[in-house]
mmCIF file of C-alpha atoms in Angstrom:
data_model
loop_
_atom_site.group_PDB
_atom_site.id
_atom_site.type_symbol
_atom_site.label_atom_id
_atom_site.label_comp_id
_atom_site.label_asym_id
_atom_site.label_seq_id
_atom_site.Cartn_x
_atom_site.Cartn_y
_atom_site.Cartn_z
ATOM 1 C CA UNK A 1 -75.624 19.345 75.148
ATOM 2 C CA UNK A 2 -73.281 17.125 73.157
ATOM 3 C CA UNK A 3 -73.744 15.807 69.850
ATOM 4 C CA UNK A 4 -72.618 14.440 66.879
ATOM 5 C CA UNK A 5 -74.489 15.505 63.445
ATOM 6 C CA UNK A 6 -73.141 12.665 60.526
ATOM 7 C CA UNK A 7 -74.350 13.296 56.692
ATOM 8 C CA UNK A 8 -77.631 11.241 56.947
ATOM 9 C CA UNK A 9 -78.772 8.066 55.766
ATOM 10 C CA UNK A 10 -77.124 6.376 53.132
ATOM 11 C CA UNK A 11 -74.195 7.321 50.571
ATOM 12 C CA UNK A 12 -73.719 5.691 47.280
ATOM 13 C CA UNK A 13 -70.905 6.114 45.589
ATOM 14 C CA UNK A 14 -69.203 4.292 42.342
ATOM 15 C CA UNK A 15 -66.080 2.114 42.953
ATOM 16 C CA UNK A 16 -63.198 4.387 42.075
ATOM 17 C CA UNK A 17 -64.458 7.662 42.969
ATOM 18 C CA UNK A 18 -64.293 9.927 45.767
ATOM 19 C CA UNK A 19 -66.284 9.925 48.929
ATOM 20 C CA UNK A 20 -66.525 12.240 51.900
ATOM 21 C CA UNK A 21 -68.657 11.527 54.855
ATOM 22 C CA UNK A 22 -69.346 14.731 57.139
ATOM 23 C CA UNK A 23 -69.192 15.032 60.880
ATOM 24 C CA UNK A 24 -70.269 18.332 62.853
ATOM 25 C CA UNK A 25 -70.022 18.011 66.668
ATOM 26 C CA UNK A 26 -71.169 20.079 69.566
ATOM 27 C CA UNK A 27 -69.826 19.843 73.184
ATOM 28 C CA UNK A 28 -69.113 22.523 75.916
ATOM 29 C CA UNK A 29 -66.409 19.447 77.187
ATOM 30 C CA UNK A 30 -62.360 20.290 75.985
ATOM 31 C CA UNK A 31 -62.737 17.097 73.903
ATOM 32 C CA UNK A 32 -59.924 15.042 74.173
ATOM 33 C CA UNK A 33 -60.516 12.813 70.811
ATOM 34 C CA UNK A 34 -62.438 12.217 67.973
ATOM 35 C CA UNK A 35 -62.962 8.616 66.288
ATOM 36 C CA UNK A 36 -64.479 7.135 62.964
ATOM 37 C CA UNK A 37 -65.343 3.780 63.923
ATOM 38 C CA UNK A 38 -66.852 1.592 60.834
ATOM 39 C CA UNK A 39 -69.168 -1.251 61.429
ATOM 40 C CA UNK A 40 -68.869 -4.250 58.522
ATOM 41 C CA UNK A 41 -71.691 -5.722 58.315
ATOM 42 C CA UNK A 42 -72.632 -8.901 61.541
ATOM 43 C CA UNK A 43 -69.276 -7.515 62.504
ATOM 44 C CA UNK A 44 -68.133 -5.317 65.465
ATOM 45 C CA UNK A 45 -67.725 -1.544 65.573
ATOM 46 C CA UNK A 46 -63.926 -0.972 65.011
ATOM 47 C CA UNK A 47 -61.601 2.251 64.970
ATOM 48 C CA UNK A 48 -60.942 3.329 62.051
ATOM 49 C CA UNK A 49 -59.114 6.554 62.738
ATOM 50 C CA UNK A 50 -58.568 8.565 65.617
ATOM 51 C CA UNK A 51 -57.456 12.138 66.052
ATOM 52 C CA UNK A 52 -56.435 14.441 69.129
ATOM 53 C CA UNK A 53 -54.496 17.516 67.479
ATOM 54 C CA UNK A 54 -56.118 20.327 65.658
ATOM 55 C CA UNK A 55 -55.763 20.845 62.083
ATOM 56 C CA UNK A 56 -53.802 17.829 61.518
ATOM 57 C CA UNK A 57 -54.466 14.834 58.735
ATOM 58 C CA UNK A 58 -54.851 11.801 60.015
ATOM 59 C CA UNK A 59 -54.720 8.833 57.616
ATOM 60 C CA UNK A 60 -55.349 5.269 57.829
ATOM 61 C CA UNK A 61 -56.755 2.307 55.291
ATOM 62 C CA UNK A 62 -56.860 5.104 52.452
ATOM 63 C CA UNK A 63 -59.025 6.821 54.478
ATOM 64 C CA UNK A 64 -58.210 10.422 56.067
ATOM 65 C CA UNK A 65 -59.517 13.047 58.358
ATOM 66 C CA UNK A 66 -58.889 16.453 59.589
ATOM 67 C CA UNK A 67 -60.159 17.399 62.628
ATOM 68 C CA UNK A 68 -60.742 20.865 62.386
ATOM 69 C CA UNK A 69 -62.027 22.911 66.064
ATOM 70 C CA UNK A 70 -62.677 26.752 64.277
ATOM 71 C CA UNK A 71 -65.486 25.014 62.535
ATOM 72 C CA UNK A 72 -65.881 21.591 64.987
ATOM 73 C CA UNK A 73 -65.720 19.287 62.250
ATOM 74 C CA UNK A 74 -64.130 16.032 61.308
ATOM 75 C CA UNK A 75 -64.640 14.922 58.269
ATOM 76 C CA UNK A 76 -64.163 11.347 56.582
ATOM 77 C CA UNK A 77 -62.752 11.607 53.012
ATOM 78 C CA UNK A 78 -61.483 8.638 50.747
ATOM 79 C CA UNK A 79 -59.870 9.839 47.277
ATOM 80 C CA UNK A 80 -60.920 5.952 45.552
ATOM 81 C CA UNK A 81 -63.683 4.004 47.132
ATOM 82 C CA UNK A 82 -63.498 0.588 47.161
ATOM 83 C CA UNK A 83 -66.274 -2.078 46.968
ATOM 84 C CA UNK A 84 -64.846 -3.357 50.589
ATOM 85 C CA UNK A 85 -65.532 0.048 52.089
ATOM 86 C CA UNK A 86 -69.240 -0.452 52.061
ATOM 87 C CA UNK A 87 -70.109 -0.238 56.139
ATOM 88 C CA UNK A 88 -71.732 1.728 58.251
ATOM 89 C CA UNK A 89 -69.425 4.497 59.913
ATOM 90 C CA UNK A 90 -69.753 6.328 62.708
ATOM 91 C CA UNK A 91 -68.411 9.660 64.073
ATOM 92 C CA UNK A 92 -67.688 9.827 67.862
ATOM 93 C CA UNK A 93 -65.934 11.521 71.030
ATOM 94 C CA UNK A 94 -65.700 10.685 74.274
ATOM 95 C CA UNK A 95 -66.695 12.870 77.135
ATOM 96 C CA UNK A 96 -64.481 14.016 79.669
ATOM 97 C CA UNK A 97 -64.727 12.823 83.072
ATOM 98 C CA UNK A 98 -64.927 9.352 84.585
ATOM 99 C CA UNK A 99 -67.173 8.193 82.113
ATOM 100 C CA UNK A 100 -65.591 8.247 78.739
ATOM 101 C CA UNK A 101 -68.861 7.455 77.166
ATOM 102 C CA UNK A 102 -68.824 7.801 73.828
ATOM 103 C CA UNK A 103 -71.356 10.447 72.068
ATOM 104 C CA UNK A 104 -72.249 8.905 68.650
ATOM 105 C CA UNK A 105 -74.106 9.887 65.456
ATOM 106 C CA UNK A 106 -76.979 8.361 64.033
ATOM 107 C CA UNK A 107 -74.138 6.841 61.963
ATOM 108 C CA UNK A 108 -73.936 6.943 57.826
ATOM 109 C CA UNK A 109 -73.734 3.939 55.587
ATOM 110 C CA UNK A 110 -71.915 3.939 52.609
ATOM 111 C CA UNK A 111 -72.392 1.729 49.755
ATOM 112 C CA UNK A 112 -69.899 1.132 47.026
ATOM 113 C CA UNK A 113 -71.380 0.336 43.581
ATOM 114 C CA UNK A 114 -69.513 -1.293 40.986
ATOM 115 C CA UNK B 1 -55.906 -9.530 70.462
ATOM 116 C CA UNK B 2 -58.204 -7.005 70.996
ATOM 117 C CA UNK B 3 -61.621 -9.176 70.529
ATOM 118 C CA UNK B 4 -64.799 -8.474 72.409
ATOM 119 C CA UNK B 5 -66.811 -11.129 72.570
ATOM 120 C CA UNK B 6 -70.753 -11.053 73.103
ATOM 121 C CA UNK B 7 -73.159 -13.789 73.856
ATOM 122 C CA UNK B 8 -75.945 -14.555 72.420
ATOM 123 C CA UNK B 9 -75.622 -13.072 69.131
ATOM 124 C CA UNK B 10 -79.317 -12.995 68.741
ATOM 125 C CA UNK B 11 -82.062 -13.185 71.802
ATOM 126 C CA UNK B 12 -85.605 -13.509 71.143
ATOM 127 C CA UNK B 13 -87.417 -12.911 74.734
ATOM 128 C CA UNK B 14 -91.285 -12.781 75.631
ATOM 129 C CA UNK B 15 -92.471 -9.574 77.189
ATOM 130 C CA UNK B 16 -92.588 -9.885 81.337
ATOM 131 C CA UNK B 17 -89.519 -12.597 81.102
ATOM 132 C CA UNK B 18 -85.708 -12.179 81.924
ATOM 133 C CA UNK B 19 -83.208 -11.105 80.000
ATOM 134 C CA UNK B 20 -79.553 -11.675 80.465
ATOM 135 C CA UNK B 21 -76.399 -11.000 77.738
ATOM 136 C CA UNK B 22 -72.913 -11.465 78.444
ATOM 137 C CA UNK B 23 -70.011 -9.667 77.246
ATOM 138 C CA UNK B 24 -66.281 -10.844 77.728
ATOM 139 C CA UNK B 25 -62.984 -9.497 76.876
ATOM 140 C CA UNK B 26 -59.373 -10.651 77.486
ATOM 141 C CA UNK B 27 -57.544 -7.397 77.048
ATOM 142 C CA UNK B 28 -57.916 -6.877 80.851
ATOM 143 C CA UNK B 29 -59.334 -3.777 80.577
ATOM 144 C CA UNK B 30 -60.625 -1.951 83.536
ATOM 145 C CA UNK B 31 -63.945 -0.437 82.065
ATOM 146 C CA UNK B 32 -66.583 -2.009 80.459
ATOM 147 C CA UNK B 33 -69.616 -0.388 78.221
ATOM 148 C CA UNK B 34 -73.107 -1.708 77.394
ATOM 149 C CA UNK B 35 -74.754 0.614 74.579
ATOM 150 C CA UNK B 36 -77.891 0.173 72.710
ATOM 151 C CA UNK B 37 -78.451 0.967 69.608
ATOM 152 C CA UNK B 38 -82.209 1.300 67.883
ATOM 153 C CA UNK B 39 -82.890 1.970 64.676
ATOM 154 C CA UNK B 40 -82.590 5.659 63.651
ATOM 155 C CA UNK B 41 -80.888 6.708 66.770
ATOM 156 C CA UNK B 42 -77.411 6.462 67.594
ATOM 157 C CA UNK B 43 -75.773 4.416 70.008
ATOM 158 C CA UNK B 44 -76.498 5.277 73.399
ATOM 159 C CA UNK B 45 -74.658 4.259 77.072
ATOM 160 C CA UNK B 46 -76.698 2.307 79.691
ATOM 161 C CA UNK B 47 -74.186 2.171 81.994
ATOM 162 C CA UNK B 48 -70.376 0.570 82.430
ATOM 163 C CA UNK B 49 -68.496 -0.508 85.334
ATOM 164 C CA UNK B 50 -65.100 0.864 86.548
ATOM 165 C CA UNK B 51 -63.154 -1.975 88.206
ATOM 166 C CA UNK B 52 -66.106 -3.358 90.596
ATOM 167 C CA UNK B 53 -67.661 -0.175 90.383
ATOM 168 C CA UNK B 54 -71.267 0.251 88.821
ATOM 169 C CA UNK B 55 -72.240 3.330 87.057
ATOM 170 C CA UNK B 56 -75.924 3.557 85.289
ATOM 171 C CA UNK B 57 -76.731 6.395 83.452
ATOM 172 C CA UNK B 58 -79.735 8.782 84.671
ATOM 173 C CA UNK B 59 -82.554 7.690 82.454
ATOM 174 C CA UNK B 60 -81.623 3.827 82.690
ATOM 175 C CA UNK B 61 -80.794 3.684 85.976
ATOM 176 C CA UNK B 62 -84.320 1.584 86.845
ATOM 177 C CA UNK B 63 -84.569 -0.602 83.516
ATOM 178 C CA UNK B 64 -81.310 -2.194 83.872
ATOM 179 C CA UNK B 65 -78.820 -4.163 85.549
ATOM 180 C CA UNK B 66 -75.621 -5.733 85.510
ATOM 181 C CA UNK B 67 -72.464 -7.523 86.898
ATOM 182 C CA UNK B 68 -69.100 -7.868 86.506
ATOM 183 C CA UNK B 69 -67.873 -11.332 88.595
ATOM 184 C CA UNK B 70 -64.158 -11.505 87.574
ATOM 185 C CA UNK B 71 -62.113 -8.493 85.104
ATOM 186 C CA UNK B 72 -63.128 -10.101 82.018
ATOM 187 C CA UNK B 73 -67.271 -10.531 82.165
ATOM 188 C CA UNK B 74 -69.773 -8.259 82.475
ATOM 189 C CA UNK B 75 -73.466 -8.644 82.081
ATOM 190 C CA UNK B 76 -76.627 -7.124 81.313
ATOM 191 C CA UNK B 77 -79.714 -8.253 82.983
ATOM 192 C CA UNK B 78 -83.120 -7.166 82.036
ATOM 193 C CA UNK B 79 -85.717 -8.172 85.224
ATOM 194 C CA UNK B 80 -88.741 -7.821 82.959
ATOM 195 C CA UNK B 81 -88.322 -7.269 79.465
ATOM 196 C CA UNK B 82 -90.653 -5.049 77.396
ATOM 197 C CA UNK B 83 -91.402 -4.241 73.702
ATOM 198 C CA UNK B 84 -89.024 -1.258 74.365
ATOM 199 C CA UNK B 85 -86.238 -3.123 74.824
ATOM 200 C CA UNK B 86 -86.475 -4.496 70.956
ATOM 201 C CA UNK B 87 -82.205 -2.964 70.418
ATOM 202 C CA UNK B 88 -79.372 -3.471 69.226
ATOM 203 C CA UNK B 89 -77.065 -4.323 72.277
ATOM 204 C CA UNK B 90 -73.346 -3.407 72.297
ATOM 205 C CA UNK B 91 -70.321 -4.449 74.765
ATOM 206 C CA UNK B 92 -67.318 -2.361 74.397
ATOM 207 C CA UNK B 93 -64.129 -1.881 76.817
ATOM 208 C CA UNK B 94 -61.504 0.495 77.781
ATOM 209 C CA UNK B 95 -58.002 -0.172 79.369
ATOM 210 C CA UNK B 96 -56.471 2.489 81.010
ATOM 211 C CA UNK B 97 -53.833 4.575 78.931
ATOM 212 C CA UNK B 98 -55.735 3.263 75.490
ATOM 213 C CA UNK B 99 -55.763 6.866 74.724
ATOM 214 C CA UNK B 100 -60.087 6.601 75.052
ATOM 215 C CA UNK B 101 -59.955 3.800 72.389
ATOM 216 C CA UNK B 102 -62.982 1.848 73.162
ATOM 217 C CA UNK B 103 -63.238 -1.602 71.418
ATOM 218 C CA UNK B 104 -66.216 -3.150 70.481
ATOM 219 C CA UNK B 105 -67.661 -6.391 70.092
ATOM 220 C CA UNK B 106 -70.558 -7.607 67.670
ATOM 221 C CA UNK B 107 -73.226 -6.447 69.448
ATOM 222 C CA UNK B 108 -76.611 -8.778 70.772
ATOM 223 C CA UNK B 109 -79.573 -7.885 68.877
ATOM 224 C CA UNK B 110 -82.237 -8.552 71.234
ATOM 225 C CA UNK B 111 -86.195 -8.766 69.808
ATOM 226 C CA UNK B 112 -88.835 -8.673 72.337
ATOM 227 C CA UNK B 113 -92.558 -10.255 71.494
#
């Protein structure tokens, strides 16, 4: 079936260094896109970057992503986290079809320590 | 603007009563979502509505419903709610074209005693 497997739980990194939040999917669908959404906190789920083309960087907010199909991966990578990036993130596609629905991961908060 | 708005942002409901949340957007988007969310799992469809049209997922199809009266509402009505339906609750909409962009709004936690 299809799923999304996100690095578990929670990620703590120190303001200023690097972080990189991993994202494995599974689908027998031809995928159309894959998101990041990040959740602030008492705030609603929002895009945070979006990708369609294989093998290509996507960038946006100083975050980036490569959505990569040989190994059906997309990983979230930030070279300087910031104390505003601590969220919750999730990794996501939508089915093909009518639907659209969205298949999620269990989702990976990051927290960004001083 | 691309603001979804959900109401209530909190719910506390007895078990056996009603439940009803209400999602709105102004983006006149054609489909709307309701997810829930629990802790632990990831977000997962109940159903969404195409236009006027109603679709519930497989494994919800008995334990909810909703409506959509006019483009912009759509609700989620729980006949009799149980300690199951303790959740996170999430709106979200589509337009057509919006390259599968769903957006999202805040969510209704609901807590069931």
């Amino acid at each position: 079936g299809d799923s999304v497997t996100q690095t578990e739980g929670l990620v703590t990194v120190t303001e200023g260094l690097p972080v990189k939040l991993n994202c494995t999917y599974q689908t027998t669908y031809l995928t159309i896109a894959f998101f990041w959404y990040v959740q602030y906190l008492n705030e609603a789920p929002q895009v945070l970057l979006r990708s369609s083309t294989d093998n290509k960087r996507t960038e946006h907010q100083g975050f980036h992503a490569t959505l990569h199909k040989s190994s059906s991966s997309f990983h979230l990578q930030k070279s300087s986290a910031q104390l505003s990036d601590s969220a919750l993130y999730y990794c996501a596609f939508p089915v093909t079809g009518n639907t659209r629905k969205l298949i999620f991961g269990l989702g990976t908060t990051l927290q960004v320590q001083p | 603007d691309t603001t979804v708005k959900q109401n209530p942002r909190y719910k506390l409901a007895r078990v056996g009563k009603p439940v009803n949340l209400i999602c709105s957007q102004t983006m006149n988007h054609d489909t709307m979502y309701w997810y829930q969310k629990k802790p632990n799992q990831a977000p997962k469809l109940l159903l969404f509505y195409y236009d006027k049209i109603l679709n519930r997922e497989a494994d919800t199809f008995e334990k909810f419903q909703s409506s959509r009266p006019n483009n912009s509402f759509c609700s989620l009505y729980i006949g009799s709610a149980g300690l199951e339906y303790s959740a996170m609750y999430l709106c979200a909409s589509r337009g057509l074209g919006g390259r599968d962009t769903q957006y999202f709004g805040p969510g209704t936690r609901l807590l069931v005693l």
